[in-house]
Amino acid sequence: SIIEPLNFVKQISPRPLLMINAENDEIIPPLMSKLLYKKADEPKKSIWYPSKHHTIPLEIVYQEGSDWFKKYLNLNN
C-alpha cells in the first residue's frame, strides 16, 4: 500500500523517533508497532505500557515524551 508506514519509516532518520505503545492495543496491533520499530533507524526508542489504546497512562506518557523532546530538541524548560 502507498500509505503503509513500513514503507516510509526509514525516512524519519536521522530525526529521532519515539514510539509510545500499549501492550493490549486494540487499534494498532502490537505486532505492527514492533515491526515498525524494527525497521526504523536510530535514534529511536520504544516504550511499552501494560494497557489498551485508550487506557494508556497519560501522565506517565506526557513525562516520557517531554523528556524525549528535551533530550533531542535541546530544550532547557
Coordinates of C-alpha atoms in Angstrom, one line a residue:
S1 CA 0.0 0.0 0.0
I2 CA 1.2 3.5 -0.7
I3 CA 0.2 4.6 2.8
E4 CA 1.9 1.7 4.6
P5 CA 4.1 3.2 7.4
L6 CA 6.6 0.3 7.0
N7 CA 7.4 1.6 3.5
F8 CA 8.5 5.0 4.9
V9 CA 9.7 4.7 8.5
K10 CA 13.4 4.7 7.4
Q11 CA 12.9 8.2 6.0
I12 CA 12.4 9.5 9.5
S13 CA 16.1 9.1 10.4
P14 CA 18.2 11.0 11.3
R15 CA 15.3 12.6 13.2
P16 CA 14.6 10.8 16.5
L17 CA 11.6 8.5 16.7
L18 CA 9.8 7.9 20.0
M19 CA 7.1 5.2 19.9
I20 CA 4.6 5.0 22.8
N21 CA 2.9 1.6 22.7
A22 CA 0.1 -0.2 24.5
E23 CA 0.7 -3.9 25.1
N24 CA -3.0 -4.7 24.6
D25 CA -3.7 -2.1 21.9
E26 CA -7.0 -2.9 20.1
I27 CA -6.5 -0.2 17.4
I28 CA -2.8 -0.6 16.5
P29 CA -1.8 -4.2 16.7
P30 CA 1.4 -4.6 18.9
L31 CA 3.0 -6.7 16.2
M32 CA 2.7 -3.8 13.7
S33 CA 4.3 -1.5 16.3
K34 CA 7.2 -3.9 16.8
L35 CA 7.7 -4.3 13.0
L36 CA 7.7 -0.6 12.5
Y37 CA 10.2 -0.1 15.3
K38 CA 12.5 -2.8 14.0
K39 CA 12.5 -1.3 10.5
A40 CA 13.2 2.3 11.8
D41 CA 16.8 3.6 12.0
E42 CA 18.4 5.2 15.0
P43 CA 17.9 7.3 17.0
K44 CA 14.8 5.5 18.2
K45 CA 13.1 4.4 21.4
S46 CA 10.1 2.3 22.0
I47 CA 8.2 2.4 25.3
W48 CA 5.5 -0.2 26.2
Y49 CA 2.7 0.2 28.7
P50 CA 0.5 -2.7 30.1
S51 CA -2.7 -1.0 28.8
K52 CA -5.1 -0.7 26.0
H53 CA -5.0 2.1 23.4
H54 CA -7.4 4.3 25.3
T55 CA -6.2 3.5 28.8
I56 CA -2.6 4.3 28.4
P57 CA -1.3 6.2 31.5
L58 CA -1.2 9.8 30.0
E59 CA 0.5 11.4 33.0
I60 CA 3.5 9.0 32.5
V61 CA 3.4 9.2 28.7
Y62 CA 3.5 13.0 28.8
Q63 CA 6.6 12.9 31.1
E64 CA 8.3 10.4 28.8
G65 CA 7.5 12.5 25.8
S66 CA 8.7 15.7 27.5
D67 CA 12.0 14.0 28.5
W68 CA 12.5 12.8 24.9
F69 CA 11.8 16.2 23.4
K70 CA 14.2 17.9 25.9
K71 CA 16.9 15.4 25.0
Y72 CA 16.6 15.7 21.2
L73 CA 15.4 19.3 20.8
N74 CA 17.9 20.7 23.4
L75 CA 15.1 22.2 25.4
N76 CA 16.0 23.6 28.8
N77 CA 12.5 24.3 30.1

